[in-house]
XYZ file of C-alpha atoms in Angstrom:
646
model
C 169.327 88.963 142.751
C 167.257 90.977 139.740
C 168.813 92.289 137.060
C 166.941 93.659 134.234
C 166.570 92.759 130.542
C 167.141 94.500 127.418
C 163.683 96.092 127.412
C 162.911 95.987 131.198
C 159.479 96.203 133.044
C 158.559 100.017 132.689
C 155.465 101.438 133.907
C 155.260 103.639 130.681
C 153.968 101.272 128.188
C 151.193 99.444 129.404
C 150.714 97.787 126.123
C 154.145 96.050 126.717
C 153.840 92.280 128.174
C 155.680 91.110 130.983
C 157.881 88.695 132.055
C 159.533 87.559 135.119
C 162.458 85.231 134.589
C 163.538 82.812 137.561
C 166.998 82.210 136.546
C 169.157 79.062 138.330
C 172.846 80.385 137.783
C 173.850 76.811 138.621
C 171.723 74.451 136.465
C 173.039 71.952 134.076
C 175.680 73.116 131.992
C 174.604 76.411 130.777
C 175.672 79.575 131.792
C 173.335 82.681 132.726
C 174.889 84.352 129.529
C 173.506 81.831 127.706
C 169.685 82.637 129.125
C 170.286 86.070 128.696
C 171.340 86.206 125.144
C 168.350 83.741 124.023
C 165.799 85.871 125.984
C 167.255 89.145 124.320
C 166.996 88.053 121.014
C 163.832 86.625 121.522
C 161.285 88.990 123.628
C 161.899 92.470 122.594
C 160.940 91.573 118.795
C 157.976 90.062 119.989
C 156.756 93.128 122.156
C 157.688 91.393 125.795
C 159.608 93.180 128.791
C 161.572 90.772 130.992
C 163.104 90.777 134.678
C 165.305 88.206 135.269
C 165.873 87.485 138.923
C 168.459 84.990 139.600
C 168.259 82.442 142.235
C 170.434 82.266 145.339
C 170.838 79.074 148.277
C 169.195 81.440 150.954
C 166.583 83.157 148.716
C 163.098 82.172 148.997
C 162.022 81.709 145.429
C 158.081 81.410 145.958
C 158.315 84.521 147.389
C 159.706 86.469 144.720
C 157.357 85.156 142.277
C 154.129 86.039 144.491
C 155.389 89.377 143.885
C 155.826 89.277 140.261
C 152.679 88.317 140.121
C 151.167 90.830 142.743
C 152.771 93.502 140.471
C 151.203 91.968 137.277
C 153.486 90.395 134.850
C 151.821 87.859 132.609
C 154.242 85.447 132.506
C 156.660 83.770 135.271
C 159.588 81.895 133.475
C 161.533 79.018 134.804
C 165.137 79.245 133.548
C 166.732 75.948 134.919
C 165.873 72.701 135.781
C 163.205 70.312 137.051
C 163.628 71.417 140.608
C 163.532 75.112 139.698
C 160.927 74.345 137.370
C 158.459 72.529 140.504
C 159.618 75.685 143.023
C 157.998 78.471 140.507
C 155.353 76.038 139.653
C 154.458 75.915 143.370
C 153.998 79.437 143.416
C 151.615 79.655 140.493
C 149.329 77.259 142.205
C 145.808 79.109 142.195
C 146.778 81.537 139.516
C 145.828 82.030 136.255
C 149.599 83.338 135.105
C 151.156 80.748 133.191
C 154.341 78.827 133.652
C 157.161 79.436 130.647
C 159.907 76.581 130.854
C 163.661 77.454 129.562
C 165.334 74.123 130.124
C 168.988 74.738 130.914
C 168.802 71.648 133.980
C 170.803 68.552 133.501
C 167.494 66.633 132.556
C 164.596 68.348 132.079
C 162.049 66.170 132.170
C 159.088 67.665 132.089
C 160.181 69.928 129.113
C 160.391 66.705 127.226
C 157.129 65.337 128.871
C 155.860 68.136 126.916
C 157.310 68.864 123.568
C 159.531 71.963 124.640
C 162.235 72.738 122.563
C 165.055 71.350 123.891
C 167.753 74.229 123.270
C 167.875 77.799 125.200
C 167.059 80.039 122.205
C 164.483 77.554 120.570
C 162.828 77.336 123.690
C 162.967 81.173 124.448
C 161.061 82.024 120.543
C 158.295 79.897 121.197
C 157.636 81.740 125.246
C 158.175 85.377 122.974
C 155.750 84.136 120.125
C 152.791 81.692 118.899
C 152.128 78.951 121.599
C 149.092 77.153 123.385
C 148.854 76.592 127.340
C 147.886 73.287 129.428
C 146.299 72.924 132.692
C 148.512 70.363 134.328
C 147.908 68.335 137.758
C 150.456 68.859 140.648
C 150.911 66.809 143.888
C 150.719 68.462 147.373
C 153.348 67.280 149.780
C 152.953 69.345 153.546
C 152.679 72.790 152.355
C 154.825 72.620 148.809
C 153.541 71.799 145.773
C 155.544 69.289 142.929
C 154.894 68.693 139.445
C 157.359 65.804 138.280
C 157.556 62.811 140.231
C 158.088 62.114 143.966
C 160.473 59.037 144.983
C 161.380 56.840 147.364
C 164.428 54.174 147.572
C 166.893 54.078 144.842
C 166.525 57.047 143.141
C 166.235 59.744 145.815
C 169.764 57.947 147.077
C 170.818 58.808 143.479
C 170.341 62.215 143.546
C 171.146 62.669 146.705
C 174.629 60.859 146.051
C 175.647 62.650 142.860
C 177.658 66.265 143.904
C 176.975 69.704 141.500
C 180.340 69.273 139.983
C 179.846 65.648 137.990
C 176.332 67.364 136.703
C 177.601 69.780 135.698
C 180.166 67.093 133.531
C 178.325 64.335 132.712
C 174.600 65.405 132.493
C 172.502 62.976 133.253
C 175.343 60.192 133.310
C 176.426 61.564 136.074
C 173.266 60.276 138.000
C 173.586 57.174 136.032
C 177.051 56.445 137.976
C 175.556 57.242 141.048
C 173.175 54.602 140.979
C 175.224 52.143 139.841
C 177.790 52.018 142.774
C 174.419 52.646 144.981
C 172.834 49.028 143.697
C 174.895 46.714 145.456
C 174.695 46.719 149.093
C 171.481 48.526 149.212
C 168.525 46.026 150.724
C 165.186 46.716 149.832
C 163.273 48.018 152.350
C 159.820 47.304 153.501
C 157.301 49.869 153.155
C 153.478 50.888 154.157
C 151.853 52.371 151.317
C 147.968 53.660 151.886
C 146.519 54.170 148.488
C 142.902 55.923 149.275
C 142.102 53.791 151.793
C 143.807 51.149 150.562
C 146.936 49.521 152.295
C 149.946 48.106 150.573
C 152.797 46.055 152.326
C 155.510 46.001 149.170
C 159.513 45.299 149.938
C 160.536 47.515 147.271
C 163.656 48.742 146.394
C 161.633 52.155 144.459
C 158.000 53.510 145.466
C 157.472 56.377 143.426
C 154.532 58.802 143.212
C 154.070 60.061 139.348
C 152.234 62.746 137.713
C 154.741 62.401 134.879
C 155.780 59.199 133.020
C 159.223 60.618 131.311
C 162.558 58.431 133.175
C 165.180 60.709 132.548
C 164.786 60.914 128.647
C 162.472 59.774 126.212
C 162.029 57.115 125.360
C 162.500 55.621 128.927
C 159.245 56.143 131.026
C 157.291 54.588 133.885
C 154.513 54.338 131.515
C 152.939 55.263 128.667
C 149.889 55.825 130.611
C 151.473 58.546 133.300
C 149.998 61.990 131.812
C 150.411 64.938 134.058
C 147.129 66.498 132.616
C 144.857 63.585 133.469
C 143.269 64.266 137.048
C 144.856 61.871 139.121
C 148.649 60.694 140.176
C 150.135 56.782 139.596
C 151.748 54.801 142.164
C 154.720 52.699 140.732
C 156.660 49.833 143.067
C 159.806 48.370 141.746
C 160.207 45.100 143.183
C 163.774 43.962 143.377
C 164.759 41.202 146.030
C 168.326 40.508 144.943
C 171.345 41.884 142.769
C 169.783 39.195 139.724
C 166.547 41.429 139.722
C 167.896 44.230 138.491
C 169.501 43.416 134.733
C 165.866 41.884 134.837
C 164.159 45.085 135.411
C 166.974 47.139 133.320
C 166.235 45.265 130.591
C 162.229 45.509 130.809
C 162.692 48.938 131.312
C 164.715 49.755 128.124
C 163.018 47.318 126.450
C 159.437 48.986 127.341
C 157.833 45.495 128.607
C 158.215 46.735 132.303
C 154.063 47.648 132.274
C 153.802 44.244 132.488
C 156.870 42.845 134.499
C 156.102 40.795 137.770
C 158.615 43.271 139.319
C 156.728 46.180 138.936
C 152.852 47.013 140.706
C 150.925 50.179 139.031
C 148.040 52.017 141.367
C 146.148 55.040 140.584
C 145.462 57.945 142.892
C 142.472 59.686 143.170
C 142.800 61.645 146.528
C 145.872 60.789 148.443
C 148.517 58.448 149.322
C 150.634 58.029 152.549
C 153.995 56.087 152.230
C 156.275 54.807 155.490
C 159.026 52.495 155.354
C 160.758 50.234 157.894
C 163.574 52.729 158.628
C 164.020 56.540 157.913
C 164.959 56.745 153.653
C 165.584 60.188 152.007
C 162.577 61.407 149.439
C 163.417 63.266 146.433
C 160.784 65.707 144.526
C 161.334 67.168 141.215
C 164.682 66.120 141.316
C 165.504 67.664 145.260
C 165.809 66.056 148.310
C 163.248 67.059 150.411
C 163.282 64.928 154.189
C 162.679 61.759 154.908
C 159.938 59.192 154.558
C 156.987 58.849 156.333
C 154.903 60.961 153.664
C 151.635 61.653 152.307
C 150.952 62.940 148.951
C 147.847 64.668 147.495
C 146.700 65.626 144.261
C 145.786 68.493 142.960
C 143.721 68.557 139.570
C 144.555 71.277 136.601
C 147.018 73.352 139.472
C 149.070 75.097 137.098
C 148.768 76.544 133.328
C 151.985 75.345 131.559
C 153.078 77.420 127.758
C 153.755 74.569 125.710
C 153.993 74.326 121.731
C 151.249 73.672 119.189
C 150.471 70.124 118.264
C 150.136 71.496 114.862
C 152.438 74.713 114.324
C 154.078 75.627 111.337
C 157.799 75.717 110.451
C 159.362 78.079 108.126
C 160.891 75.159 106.611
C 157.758 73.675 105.511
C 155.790 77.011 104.568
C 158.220 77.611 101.751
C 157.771 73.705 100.790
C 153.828 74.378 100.821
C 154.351 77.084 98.885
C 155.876 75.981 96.206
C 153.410 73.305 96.030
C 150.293 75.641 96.655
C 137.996 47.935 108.779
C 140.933 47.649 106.240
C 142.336 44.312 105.174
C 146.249 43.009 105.418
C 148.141 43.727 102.468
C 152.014 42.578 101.786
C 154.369 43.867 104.943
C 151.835 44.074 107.313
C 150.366 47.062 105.619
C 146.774 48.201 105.143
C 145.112 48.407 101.517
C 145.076 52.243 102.789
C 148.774 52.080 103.416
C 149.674 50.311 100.026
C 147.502 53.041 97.936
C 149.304 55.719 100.016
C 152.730 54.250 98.953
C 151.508 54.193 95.254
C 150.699 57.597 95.610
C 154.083 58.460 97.197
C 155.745 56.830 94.610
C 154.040 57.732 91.523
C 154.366 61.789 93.443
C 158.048 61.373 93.063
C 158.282 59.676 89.791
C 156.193 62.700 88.746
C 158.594 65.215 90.675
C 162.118 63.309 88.778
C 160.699 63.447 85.295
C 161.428 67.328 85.926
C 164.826 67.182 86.122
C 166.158 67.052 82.572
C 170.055 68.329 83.423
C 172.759 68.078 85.504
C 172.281 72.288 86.388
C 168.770 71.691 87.159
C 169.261 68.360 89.549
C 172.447 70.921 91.046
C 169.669 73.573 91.805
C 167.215 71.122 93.103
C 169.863 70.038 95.918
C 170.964 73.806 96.429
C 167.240 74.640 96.934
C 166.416 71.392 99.543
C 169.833 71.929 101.471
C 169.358 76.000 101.654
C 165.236 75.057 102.850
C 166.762 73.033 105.440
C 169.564 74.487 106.868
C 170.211 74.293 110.567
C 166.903 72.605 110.918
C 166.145 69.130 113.005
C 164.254 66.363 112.432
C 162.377 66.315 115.831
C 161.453 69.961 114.978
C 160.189 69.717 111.964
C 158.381 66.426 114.120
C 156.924 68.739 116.206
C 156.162 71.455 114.030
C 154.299 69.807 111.207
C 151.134 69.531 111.311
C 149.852 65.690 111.859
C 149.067 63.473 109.147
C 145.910 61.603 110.496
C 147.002 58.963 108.394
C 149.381 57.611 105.674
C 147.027 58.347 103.048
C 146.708 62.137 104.126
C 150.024 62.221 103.762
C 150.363 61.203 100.828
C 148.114 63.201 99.309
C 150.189 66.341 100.798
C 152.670 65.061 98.671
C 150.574 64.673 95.856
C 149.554 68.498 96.478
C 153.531 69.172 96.446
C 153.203 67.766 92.791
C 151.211 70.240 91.356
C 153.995 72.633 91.867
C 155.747 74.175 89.207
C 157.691 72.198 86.954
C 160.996 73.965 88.290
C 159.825 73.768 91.854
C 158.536 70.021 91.738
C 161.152 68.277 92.730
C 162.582 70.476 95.765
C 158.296 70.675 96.790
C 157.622 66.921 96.665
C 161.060 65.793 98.350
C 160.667 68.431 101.283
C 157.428 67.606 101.593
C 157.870 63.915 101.643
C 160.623 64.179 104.157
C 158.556 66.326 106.238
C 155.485 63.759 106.400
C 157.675 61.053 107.239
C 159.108 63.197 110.237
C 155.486 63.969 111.441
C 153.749 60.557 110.726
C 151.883 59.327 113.480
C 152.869 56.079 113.798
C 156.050 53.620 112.175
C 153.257 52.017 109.997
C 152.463 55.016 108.642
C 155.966 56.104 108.051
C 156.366 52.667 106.470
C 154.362 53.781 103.587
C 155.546 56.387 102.860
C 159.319 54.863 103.249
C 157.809 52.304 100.914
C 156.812 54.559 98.139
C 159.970 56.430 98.639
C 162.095 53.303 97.718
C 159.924 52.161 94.691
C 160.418 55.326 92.914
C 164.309 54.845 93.817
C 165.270 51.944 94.276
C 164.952 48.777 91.048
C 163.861 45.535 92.208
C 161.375 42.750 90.722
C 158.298 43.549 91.098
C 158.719 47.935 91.186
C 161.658 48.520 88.604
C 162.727 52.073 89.791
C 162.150 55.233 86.784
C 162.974 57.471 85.914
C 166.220 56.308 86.026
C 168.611 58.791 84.613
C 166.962 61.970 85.583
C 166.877 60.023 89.220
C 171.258 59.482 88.811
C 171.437 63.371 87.786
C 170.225 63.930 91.254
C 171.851 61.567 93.333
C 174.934 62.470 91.327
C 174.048 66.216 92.427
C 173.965 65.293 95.971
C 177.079 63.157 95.866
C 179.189 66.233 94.728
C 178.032 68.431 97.421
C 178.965 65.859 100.159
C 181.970 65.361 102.347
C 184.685 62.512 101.680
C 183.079 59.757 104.301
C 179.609 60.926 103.796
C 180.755 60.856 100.070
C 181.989 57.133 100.318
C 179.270 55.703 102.616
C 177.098 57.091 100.245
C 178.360 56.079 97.198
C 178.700 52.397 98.906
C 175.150 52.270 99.741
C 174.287 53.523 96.098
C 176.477 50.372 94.896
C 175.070 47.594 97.141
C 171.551 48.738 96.461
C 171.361 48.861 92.756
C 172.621 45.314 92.735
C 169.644 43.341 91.029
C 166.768 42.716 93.590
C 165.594 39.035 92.488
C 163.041 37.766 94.609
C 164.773 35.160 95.968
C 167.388 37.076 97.246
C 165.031 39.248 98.534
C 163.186 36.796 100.559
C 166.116 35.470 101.484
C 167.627 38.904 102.730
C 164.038 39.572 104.752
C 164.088 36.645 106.283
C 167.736 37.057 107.738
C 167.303 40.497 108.900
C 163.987 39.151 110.357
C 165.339 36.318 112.353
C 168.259 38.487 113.350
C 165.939 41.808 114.889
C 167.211 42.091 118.603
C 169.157 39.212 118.473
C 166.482 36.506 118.379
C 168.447 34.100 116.182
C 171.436 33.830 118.706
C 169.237 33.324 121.816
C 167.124 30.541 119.651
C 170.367 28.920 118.793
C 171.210 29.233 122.598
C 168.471 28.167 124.108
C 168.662 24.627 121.476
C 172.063 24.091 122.278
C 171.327 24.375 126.052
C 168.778 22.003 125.888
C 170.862 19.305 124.407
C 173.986 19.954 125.528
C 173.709 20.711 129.882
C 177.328 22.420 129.581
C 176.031 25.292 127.196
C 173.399 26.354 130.223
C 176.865 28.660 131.807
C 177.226 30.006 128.273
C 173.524 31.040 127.797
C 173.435 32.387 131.423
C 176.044 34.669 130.493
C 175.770 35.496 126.751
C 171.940 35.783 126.687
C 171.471 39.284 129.340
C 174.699 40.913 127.756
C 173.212 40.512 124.195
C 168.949 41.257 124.922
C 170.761 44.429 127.505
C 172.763 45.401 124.237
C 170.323 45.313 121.564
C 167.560 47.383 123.585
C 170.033 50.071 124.815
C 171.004 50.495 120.846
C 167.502 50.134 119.694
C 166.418 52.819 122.980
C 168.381 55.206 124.276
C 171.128 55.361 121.503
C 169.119 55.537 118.821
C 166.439 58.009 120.689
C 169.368 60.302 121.178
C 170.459 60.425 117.602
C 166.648 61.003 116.324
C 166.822 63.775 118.540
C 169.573 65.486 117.102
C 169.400 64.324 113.499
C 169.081 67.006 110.975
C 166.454 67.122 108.347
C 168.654 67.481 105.712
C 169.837 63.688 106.306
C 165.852 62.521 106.362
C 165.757 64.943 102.744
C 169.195 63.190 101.698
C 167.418 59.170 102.221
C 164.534 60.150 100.177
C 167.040 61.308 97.035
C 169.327 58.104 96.986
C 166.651 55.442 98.428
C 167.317 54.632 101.774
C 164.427 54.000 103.502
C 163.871 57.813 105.314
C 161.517 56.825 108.004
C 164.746 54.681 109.666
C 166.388 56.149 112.683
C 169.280 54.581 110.842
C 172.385 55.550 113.714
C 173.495 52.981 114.858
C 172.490 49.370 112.921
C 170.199 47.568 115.830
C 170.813 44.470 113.906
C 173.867 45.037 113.235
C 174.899 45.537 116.711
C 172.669 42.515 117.722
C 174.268 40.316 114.702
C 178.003 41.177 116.138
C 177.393 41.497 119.926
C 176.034 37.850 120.283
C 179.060 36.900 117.554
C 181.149 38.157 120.147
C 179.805 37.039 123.133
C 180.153 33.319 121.293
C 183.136 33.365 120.151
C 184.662 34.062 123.179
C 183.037 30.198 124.214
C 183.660 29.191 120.810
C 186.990 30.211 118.692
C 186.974 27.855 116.227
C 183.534 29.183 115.079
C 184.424 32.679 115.306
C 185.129 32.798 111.565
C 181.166 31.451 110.941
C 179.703 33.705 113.915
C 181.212 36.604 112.177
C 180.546 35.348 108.862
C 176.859 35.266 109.456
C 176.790 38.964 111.602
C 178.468 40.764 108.661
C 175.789 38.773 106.108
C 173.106 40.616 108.325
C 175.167 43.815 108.283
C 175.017 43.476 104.277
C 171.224 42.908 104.161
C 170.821 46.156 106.122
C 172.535 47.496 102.776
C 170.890 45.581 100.608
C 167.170 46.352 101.739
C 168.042 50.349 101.793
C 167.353 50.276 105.459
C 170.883 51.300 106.300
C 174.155 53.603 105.170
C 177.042 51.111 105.399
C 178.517 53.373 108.111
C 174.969 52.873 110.244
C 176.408 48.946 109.706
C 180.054 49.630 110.723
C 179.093 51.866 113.628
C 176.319 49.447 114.854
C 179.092 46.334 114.814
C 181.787 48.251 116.811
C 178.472 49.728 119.576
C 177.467 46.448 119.524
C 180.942 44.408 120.310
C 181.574 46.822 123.200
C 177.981 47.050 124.660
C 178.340 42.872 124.876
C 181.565 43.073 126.642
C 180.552 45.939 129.183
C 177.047 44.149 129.878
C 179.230 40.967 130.249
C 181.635 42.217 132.647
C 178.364 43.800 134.784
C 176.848 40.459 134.859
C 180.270 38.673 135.977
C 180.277 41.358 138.346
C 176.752 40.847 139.680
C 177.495 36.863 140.347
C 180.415 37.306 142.309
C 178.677 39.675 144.855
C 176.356 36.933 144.755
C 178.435 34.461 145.370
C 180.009 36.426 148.198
């Protein structure tokens, strides 16, 4: 069905760019309003004429698109998900009219392969304005062509299992459900696999043919090392014999140690690969089912031209923060001598920017100025907008730019501009530097007593005023725990907890000891052990990814006034969650100890505090995740034995 846009295709204006819009009325959980409304607000401004042709069951998409491009539009949009992403890729094959992706599917995976805005109208400006192009790789099944992933085994039953209706509820959960009712019961089949000449004889319960390395959502992937852009396809096998493989492989995979798991063999392909299995087992592609296994799969190098963001591309945000600024050796933490001298520089930047601030109406117009700069702005925007820091120290001395601003600017240039560089850094070490610096210059302890003090309280004061009652609080409560005196023994003593604590590692030590002195506490580490490793990496992975995601830059601006450490993805408290899931998990063996196990978690909630890594609400939210992750992961695993047992 076409309908057409706001400023439709006309023969009148040749000057006028084209689109044509392949629109999914059924994707995800957006509505062809939705499209509409982003596109029109979007492409006439920026000089473009669209057509949007809607999709229908009987249609034959590849079609219309050959005629789009026969009639010469210079763009081909794909307005839904993966699968109706792949079908107007396959029709661009051998053309030199790029791909625009709209993702309004349930999980989009290639848009977050790469870097496309993840909401309708973001994702519409940057098709309608300043972008770049890739040359991606496809794979060539019969006579189609596929961009994503091709699968055999667990996940083609998945989607094949999950109706239109719980998509459209539940997202990607929905397929999440699917497969868990469709792991027990299912036997791994045997399969022939012929890799370039080579042949493989796996029992496998997944064989899956990659040009992408994205597993539903970031940060879950196949493997690092899956790039669609690199001239050849990856074979991946997931091994799983019985129903005690797969909280094994769960955990690898949200862990990110499955590259090298026993369970799961990586091949590359060059030219072509052919897989069969023992008996007939649906394939999916891009997210559709397409037939039936045997199969054979070529590649095809640099198939398709895909419009995809800048690496380096300027926000708005950070133009008017610019504007108003117009073979290393270990040092302390792990850190570089670079990294050090870039915190020093960080720190003595905002030192520099606070000694502006000389009364409560100026630190009032410093917050008015950051919050107004970065209203209804994210943090993974500004991530992807910013340009790159190749290092900390480049950073840094953006920041130390910042602070040549004005001295009535200052302070709103070097904050922005340090919260921006932490949201672009390159790395966690080189966020880590900058966090550092950030907390020196606001936080007092031994060795780096924090100044300027009281022009630093007018502006935390200033910020405190303009926030919400629980944001107020947790706030406040963070302020209070952290400006407790820092002596170094407490310090250490604080490090050390939180150390022995990350993911967990102090429960499953004590465990494991216990176990090997005591034969009866072997049942108790069977059980507690998977629960609390599945709970700490699906809070440290997928929970935590999610709220990075949608995290505003204001709350990264916020951490750099009162101290916390800004390059945190501080929702929810990993240790926290670790520290009070594997309290749970042993108390449940062990009541009389319940008041130590708990004792000692909410000690490691505290040193979250304490070391400005956390809000106190990151600690209270992280416990209660935590607590319930343990006892769900505990349930699966009691369910797991008994269809063993059966």
């Amino acid at each position: 069905m076409l309908c057409a846009g706001g400023s439709a295709m006309t023969e009148q204006d040749v000057a006028v760019r084209r689109a044509f819009v392949v629109l999914n009325p059924v994707a995800g959980r957006t509505t062809p309003d939705a499209v509409t409304a982003a596109l029109e607000q979007a492409f006439p401004a920026q000089g473009w004429a669209y057509q949007i042709y809607q999709t229908q069951p009987e249609d034959d998409v590849r079609s219309q698109v050959r005629r789009a491009l026969d009639e010469g539009c210079d763009i081909v949009v794909a307005a839904g998900g993966d699968g109706t992403v792949s079908m107007v890729a396959d029709a661009l094959v051998g053309s030199d009219v790029p791909l625009g992706i709209i993702p309004a599917g349930s999980a989009n995976v290639l848009a977050l392969e790469l870097g496309i805005p993840g909401t309708i109208p973001e994702a519409a400006a940057l098709l309608a304005g300043d972008h770049t192009q890739r040359q991606l790789d496809m794979m060539k099944l019969g006579e189609q062509h596929f961009i994503l992933q091709i699968g055999v085994g667990l996940d083609a039953l998945m989607i094949k299992d999950t109706d239109r209706e719980a998509k459209r509820a539940l997202g990607r959960w929905a397929y999440m459900r699917t497969l868990a009712r469709n792991v027990f019961g299912f036997e791994s089949p045997r399969f022939t696999i012929v890799v370039d000449g080579k042949r493989l004889r796996p029992r496998a319960a997944q064989v899956l043919v990659a040009n992408a390395g994205t597993l539903g959502a970031k940060p879950l992937t196949w493997g690092e090392h899956i790039q669609p852009h690199d001239g050849h396809l990856d074979l991946c096998v997931v091994k799983v014999r019985t129903l005690v493989d797969y909280p094994r492989v769960i955990y690898q995979f949200l862990s990110g140690r499955h590259p090298n798991s026993t369970n799961i063999a990586y091949q590359k392909i060059f030219r072509s690969a052919t897989i069969a299995s023992d008996r007939p087992l649906p394939v999916q592609a891009d997210g559709e089912i397409i037939g039936t296994t045997p199969i054979t799969v070529s590649v095809v190098p640099k198939a398709v031209r895909v419009v995809v963001p800048h690496a380096a591309q300027a926000s708005p945000i950070i133009g008017m923060m610019r504007r108003a600024g117009q073979a290393q050796q270990q040092g302390e933490d792990g850190m570089t001598q670079q990294d050090e001298q870039a915190a020093q520089q960080t720190q003595h930047s905002i030192e520099q920017a606070l000694r502006s601030i000389r009364t409560p109406e100026q630190a009032d117009k410093v917050i008015d100025d950051l919050e107004q700069m970065s209203k209804g702005v994210s943090e993974h925007t500004v991530a992807q907008q910013v340009p790159t820091p190749e290092s900390a120290k480049a950073a840094a001395e953006q920041v130390e730019q910042a602070a040549k601003a004005p001295a009535e600017q200052r302070p709103q240039a070097v904050i922005g501009e340090v919260a921006a560089q932490i949201a672009a850094a390159p790395s966690p070490q080189d966020q880590e530097a900058l966090s550092k610096g950030v907390q020196q210059a606001t936080q007092p302890s031994a060795d780096h007593p924090a100044a300027p003090a009281h022009e630093r309280q007018l502006l935390q004061d200033a910020l405190l005023r303009r926030l919400g009652p629980l944001r107020k609080l947790d706030t406040a409560v963070f302020l209070a725990i952290n400006s407790l005196p820092h002596p170094p023994l407490a310090d250490a003593f604080f490090i050390g907890l939180t150390t022995a604590f990350n993911r967990g590692d102090a429960w499953a030590a004590g465990l494991i000891a216990a176990s090997l002195r005591d034969s009866r506490q072997r049942e108790v580490l069977r059980e507690v052990l998977p629960a609390l490793w599945l709970t700490a990496a699906t809070v440290e992975g997928p929970i935590k990814q999610v709220f990075r995601r949608q995290r505003p830059f204001i709350s990264v601006v916020r951490a750099v006034v009162v101290g916390r450490k800004p390059g945190n993805y501080s929702f929810p408290s990993g240790h926290s969650a670790a520290a009070f899931g594997g309290a749970y998990l042993l108390a449940r063996h062990h009541p009389r100890l319940a008041p130590l196990l708990f004792g000692l978690a909410g000690l490691v909630g505290f040193s979250r505090v304490y070391l400005g890594a956390h809000y106190p609400g990151d600690v209270v939210s992280g416990a209660g995740v935590g607590m319930a992750l343990a006892e769900l992961f505990r349930l699966v695993g009691k369910g797991v034995k008994r269809q063993i047992r059966r």
